[in-house]
Short mmCIF file of C-alpha atoms in Angstrom, two decimals:
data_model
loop_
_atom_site.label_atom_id
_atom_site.label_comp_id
_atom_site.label_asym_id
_atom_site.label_seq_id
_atom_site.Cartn_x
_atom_site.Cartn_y
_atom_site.Cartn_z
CA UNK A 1 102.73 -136.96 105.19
CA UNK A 2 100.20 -134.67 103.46
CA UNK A 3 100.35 -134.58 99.50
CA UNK A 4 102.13 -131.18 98.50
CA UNK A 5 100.65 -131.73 94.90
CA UNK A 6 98.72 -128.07 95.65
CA UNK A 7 101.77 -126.19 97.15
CA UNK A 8 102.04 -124.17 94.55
CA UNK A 9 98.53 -123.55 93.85
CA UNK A 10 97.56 -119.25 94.21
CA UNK A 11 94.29 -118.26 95.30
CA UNK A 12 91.17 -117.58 93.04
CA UNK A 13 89.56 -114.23 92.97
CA UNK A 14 86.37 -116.18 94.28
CA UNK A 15 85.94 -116.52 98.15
CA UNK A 16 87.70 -119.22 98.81
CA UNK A 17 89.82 -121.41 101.94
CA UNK A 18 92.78 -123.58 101.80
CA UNK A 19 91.61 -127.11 103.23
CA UNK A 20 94.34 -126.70 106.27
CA UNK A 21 91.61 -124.14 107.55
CA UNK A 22 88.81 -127.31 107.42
CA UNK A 23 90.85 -130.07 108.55
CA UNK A 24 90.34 -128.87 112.20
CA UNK A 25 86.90 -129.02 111.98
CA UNK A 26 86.55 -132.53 110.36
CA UNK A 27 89.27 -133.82 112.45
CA UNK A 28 87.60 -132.60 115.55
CA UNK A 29 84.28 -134.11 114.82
CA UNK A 30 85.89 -137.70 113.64
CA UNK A 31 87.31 -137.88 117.16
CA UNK A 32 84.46 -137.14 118.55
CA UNK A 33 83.46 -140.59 117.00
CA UNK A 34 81.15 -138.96 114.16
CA UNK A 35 80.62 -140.00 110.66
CA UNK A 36 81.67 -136.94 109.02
CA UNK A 37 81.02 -138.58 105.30
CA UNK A 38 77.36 -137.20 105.29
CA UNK A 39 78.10 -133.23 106.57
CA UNK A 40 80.70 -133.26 103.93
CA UNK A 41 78.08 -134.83 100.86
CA UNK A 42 75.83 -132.09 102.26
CA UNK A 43 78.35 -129.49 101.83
CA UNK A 44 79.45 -130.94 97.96
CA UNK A 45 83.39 -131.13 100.02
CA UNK A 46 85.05 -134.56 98.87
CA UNK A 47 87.01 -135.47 101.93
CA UNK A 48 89.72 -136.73 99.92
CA UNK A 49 90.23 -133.02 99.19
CA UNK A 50 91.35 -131.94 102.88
CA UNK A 51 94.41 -134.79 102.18
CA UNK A 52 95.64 -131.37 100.53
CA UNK A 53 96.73 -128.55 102.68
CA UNK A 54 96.60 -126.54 99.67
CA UNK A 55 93.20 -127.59 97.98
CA UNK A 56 91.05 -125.15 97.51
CA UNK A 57 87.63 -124.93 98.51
CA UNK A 58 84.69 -122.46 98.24
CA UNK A 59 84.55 -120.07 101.26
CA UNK A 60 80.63 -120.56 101.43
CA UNK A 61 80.40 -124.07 101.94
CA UNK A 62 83.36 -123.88 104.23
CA UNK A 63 80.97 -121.46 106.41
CA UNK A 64 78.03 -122.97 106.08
CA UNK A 65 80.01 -126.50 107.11
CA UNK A 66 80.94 -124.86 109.52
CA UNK A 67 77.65 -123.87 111.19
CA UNK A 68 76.32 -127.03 110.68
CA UNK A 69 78.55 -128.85 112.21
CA UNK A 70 78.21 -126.82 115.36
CA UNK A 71 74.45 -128.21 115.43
CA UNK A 72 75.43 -131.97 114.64
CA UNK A 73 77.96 -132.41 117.68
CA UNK A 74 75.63 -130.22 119.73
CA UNK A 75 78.39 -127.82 120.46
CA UNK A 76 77.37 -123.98 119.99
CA UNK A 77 81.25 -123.10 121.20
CA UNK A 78 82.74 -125.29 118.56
CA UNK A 79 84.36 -122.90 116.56
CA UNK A 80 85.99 -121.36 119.84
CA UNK A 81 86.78 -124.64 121.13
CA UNK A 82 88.83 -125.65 118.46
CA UNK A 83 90.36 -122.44 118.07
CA UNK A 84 92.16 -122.91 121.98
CA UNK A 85 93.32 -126.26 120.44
CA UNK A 86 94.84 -125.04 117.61
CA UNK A 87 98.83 -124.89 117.04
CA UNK A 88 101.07 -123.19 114.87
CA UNK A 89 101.42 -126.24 112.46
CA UNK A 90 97.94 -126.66 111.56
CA UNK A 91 98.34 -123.67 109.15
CA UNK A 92 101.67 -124.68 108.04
CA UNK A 93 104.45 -121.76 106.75
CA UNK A 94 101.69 -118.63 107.85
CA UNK A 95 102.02 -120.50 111.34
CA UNK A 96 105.85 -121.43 111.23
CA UNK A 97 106.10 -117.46 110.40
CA UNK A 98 103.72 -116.41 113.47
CA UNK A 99 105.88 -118.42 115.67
CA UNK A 100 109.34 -117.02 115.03
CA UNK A 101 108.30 -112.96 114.93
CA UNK A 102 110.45 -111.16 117.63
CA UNK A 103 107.08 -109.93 119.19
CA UNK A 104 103.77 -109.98 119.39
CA UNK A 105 103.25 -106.89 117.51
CA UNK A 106 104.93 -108.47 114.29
CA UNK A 107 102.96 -111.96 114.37
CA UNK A 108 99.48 -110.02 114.09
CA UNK A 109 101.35 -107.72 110.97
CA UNK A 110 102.38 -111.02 109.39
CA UNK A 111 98.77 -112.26 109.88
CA UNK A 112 97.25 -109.13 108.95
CA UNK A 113 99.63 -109.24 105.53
CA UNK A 114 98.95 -112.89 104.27
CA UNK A 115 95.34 -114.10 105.82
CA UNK A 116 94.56 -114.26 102.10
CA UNK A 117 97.38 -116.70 101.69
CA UNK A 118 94.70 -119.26 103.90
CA UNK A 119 91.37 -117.35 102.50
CA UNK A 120 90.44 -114.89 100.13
CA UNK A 121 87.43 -112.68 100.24
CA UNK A 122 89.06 -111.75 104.16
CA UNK A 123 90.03 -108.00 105.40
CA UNK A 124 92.67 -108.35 108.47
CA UNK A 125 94.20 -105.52 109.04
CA UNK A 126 96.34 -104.04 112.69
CA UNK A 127 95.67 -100.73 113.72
CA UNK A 128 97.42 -98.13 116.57
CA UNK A 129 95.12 -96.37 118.77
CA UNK A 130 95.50 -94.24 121.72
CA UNK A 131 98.02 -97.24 123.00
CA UNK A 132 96.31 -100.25 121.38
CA UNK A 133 96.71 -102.67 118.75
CA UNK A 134 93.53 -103.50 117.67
CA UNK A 135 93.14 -106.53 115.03
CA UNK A 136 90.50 -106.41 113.06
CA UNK A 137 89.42 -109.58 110.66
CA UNK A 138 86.26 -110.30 108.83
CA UNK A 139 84.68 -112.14 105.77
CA UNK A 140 84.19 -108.78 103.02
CA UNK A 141 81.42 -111.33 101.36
CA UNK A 142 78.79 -109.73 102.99
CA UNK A 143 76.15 -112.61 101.75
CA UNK A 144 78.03 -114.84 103.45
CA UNK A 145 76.13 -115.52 107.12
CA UNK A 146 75.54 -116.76 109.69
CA UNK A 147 79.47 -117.22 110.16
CA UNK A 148 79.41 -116.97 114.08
CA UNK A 149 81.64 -120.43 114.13
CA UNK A 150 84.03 -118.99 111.37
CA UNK A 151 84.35 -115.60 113.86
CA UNK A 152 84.84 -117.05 117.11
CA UNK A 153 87.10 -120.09 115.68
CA UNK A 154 89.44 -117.48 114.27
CA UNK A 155 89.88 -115.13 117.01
CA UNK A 156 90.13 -117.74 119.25
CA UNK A 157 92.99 -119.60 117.18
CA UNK A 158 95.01 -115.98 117.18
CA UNK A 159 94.74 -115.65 120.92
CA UNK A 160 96.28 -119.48 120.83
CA UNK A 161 98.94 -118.91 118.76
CA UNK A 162 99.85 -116.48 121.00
CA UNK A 163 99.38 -118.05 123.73
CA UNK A 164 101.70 -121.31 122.25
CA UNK A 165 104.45 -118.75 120.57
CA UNK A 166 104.73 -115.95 123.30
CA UNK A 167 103.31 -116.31 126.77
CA UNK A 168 100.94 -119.12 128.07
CA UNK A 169 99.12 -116.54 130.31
CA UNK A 170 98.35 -113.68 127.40
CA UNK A 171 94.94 -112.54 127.25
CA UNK A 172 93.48 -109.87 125.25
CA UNK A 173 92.26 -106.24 126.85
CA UNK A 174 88.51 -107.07 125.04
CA UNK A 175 87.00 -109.67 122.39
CA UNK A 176 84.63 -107.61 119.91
CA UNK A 177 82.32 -109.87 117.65
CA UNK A 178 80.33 -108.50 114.61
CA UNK A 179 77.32 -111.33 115.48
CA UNK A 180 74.29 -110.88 118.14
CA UNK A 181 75.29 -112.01 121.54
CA UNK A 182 74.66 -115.96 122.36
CA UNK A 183 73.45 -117.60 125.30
CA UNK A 184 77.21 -119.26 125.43
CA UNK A 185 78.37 -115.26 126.12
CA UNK A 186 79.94 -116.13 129.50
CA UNK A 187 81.83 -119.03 128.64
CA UNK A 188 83.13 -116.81 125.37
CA UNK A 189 84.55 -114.88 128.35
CA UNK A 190 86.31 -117.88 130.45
CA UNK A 191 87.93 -118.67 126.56
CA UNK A 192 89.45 -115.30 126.09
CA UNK A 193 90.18 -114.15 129.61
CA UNK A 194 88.78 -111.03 128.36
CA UNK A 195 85.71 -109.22 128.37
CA UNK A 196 83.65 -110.17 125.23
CA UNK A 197 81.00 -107.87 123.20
CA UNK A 198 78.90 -108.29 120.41
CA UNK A 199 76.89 -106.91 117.50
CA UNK A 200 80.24 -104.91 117.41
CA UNK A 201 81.47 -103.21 113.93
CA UNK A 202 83.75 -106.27 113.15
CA UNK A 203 85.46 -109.03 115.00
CA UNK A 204 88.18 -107.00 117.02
CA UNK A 205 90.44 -108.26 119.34
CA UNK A 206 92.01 -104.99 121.57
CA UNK A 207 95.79 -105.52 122.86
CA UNK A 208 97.98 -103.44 125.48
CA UNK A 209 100.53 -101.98 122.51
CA UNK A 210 103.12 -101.77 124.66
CA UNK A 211 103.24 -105.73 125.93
CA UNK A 212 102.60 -106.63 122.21
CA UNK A 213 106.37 -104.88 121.22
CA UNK A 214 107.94 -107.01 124.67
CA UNK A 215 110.77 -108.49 122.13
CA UNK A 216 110.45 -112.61 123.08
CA UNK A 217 113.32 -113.61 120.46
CA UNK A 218 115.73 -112.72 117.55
CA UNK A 219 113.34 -113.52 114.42
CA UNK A 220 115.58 -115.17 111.94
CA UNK A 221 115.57 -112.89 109.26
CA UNK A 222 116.64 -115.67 106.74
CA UNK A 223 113.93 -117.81 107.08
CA UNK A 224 111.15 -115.35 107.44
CA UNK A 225 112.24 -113.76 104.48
CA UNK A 226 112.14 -117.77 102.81
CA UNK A 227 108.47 -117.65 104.30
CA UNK A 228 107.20 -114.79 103.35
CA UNK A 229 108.09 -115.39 99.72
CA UNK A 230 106.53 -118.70 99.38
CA UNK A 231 103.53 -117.29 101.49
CA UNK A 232 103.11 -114.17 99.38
CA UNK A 233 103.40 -116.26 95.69
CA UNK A 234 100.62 -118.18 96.97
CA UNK A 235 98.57 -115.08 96.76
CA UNK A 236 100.10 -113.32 94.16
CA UNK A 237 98.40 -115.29 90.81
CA UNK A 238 100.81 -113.64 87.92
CA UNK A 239 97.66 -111.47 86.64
CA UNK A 240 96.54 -108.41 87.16
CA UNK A 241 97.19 -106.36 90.26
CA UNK A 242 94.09 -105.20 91.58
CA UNK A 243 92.79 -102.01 90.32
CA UNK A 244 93.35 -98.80 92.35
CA UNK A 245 89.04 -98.97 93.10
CA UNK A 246 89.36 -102.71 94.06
CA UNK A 247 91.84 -101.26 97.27
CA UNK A 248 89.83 -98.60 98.13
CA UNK A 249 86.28 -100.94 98.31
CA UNK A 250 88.67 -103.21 100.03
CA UNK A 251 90.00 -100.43 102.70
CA UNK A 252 86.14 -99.47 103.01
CA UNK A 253 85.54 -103.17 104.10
CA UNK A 254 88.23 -103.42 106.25
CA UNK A 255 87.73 -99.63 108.22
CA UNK A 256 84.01 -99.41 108.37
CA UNK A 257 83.04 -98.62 111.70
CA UNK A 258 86.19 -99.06 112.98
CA UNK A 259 87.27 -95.71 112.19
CA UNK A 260 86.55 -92.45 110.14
CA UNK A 261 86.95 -92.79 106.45
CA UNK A 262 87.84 -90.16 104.48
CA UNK A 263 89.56 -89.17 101.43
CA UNK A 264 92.87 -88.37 103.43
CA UNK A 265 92.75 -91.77 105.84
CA UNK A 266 91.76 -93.95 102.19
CA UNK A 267 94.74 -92.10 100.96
CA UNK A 268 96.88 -92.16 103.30
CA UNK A 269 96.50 -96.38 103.44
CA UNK A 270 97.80 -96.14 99.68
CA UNK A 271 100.65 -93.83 99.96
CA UNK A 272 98.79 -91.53 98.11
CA UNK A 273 98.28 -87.54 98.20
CA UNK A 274 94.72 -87.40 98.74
CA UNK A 275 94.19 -85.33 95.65
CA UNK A 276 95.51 -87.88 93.18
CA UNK A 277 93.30 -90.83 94.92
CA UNK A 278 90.34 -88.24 94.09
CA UNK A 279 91.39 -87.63 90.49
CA UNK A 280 92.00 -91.23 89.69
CA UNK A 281 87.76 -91.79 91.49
CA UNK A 282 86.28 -89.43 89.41
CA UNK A 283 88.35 -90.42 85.69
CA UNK A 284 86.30 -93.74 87.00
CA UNK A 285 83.15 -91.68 87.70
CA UNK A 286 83.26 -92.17 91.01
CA UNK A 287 83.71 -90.68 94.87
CA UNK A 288 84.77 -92.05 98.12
CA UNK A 289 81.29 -91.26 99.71
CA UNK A 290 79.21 -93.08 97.01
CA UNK A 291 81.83 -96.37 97.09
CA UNK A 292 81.06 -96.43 101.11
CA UNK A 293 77.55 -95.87 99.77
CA UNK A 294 77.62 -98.37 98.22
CA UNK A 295 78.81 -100.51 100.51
CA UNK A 296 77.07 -99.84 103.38
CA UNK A 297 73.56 -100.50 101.71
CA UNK A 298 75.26 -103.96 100.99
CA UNK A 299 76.46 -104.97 103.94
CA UNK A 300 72.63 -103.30 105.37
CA UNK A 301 70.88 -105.09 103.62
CA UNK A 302 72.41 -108.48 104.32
CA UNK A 303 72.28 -107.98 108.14
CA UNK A 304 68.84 -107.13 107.60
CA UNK A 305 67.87 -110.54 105.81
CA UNK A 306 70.43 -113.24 107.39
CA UNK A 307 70.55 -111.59 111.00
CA UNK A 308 68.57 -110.55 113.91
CA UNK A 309 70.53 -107.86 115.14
CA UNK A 310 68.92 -104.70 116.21
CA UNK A 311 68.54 -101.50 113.44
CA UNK A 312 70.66 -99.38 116.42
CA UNK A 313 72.90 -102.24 116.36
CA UNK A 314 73.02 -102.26 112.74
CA UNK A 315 73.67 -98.93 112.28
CA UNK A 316 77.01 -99.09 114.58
CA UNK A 317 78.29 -101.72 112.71
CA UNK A 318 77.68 -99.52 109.53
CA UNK A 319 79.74 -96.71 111.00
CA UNK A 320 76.75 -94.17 111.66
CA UNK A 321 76.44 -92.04 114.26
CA UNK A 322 72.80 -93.57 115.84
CA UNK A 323 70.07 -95.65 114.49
CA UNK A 324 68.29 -92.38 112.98
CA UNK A 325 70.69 -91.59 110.64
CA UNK A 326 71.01 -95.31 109.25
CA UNK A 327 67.04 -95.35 108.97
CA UNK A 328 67.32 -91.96 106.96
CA UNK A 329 70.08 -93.56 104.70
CA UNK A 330 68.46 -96.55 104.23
CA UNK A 331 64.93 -95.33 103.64
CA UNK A 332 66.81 -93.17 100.58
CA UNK A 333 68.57 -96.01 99.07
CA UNK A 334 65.73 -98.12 98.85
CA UNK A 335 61.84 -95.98 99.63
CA UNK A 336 61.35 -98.29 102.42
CA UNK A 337 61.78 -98.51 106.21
CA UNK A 338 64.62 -100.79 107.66
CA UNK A 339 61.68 -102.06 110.07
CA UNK A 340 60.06 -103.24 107.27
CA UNK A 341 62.75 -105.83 106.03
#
């Protein structure tokens, strides 16, 4: 039985991962018959550490362990193939929880609520559109790339779950990924049952609204309510509720190209009239349009040194309306050329 010495251990304010997110990968590559001791040296990850489901580890090295491991079992699909492997378990109570929502519709909300119960530094959020759900998660640590395995290994483990908790034969409508398209883009396709794009504004996966509100059982109000109570205190630290400009970067993160931000959609997120969220900005000295400013150029400027996406692609990703525009913006932030990165 794993150690619960950790259960009650909250998140840091650092990127970080529980060790029940690594395990997979470790566990996968030790019964593949490979000496895992080295990659996890390499990493600075004791592997007496993922005994814990509750350790804590740094979100980078978690990535980057990630990656490289794709390269030492020769396996560019890792991440997805363990994510069609995964079950409910692995990620114990946020799973247990996923498993025994009445639909489809309230697993992703429960996901969407506490993915920072497994990892911090991560924007999930579900939206409604035009008869959609649309789930949207990504890393907000823009520094942190290439995280293709991280991307792929998480969408794919949501479409499990589902699969495992609901209906054997779901599949999403379409697969969005934020990262250039790989060679591997067909058999991404056979995985998800679903058409698959890339160099998208965020990992997306699109789902017929209606099928995801088919009720499949009577959730058991007791226990979720047990569940989401331990989930939530292992998020909520005792300090400081973020600050009303921490949510808004963090809505910015979450919504950028994905859909319009404005002062009413920001505000409207909060429960706030949109004049008080722009009273409370500027007693801070700030505005909506220079915090997605500032964000864009940050999340710009990373693509531009970690990836090899396309400025046009770029610029999607970044919410603008063509490749021009983003090359304007970006010459004015910095008096140089995105071409010339």
């Amino acid at each position: 039985m794993a150690s619960t010495f950790g259960a009650n251990r909250r998140m840091p304010p650092v990127p970080s991962v529980r060790s029940s997110v690594m395990r997979p990968i470790v566990q996968r590559l030790e019964a593949k018959g490979r000496d895992t001791a080295l990659l996890l040296a390499r990493h600075g990850i004791r592997r007496e550490s993922l005994n814990d489901p509750y350790a804590i580890l740094p979100m980078a090295r978690y990535v980057s362990l990630f990656e490289d491991a794709a390269d030492f079992v020769g396996d560019p699909l890792l991440g997805a193939h363990l994510g069609i492997s995964f079950r409910p378990a692995d990620i114990g109570p946020m799973g247990l929880l996923f498993s025994i929502s009445a639909t489809i519709a309230d697993a992703f909300d429960h996901i969407s609520k506490y993915v920072n119960s497994l990892q911090s530094a991560t924007g999930s959020a579900l939206f409604h559109e035009d008869g959609y759900l649309i789930w949207k998660y990504e890393i907000s640590e823009a520094s942190i790339w290439p995280r293709r395995q991280d991307s792929e290994y998480s969408l794919a483990t949501i479409c499990q779950l589902v699969r495992n908790c609901f209906s054997s034969r779901w599949r999403p409508i379409e697969v969005h990924f934020e990262h250039h398209a790989p060679s591997e883009r067909h058999a991404l396709q056979t995985i998800f049952g679903a058409p698959v794009y890339f160099g998208q504004s965020g990992n997306l996966l699109v789902i017929d609204a209606k099928e995801a509100a088919t009720v499949y059982r009577e959730e058991d109000r007791d226990l979720s309510g047990v569940l989401q109570r331990h989930i939530a205190e292992l998020v909520d630290d005792g300090t400081d509720a973020p600050s009303l400009v921490q949510k808004v970067k963090s809505l910015i993160a979450i919504n950028l190209g994905q859909r319009p931000l404005t002062l009413k959609s920001i505000a409207d997120e909060l429960s706030l009239p949109p004049r008080t969220l722009q009273r409370h900005l500027e007693r801070e000295g700030l505005c909506l349009r220079s915090l997605i400013r500032e964000h864009r150029q940050s999340v710009a400027c990373s693509h531009l040194l970690h990836q090899d996406l396309r400025v046009s692609e770029i610029a999607n990703k970044m919410g603008y309306a063509d490749s021009t525009v983003f090359w304007r913006a970006f010459k004015t932030w910095t008096g140089t050329s995105p071409s010339r990165w």
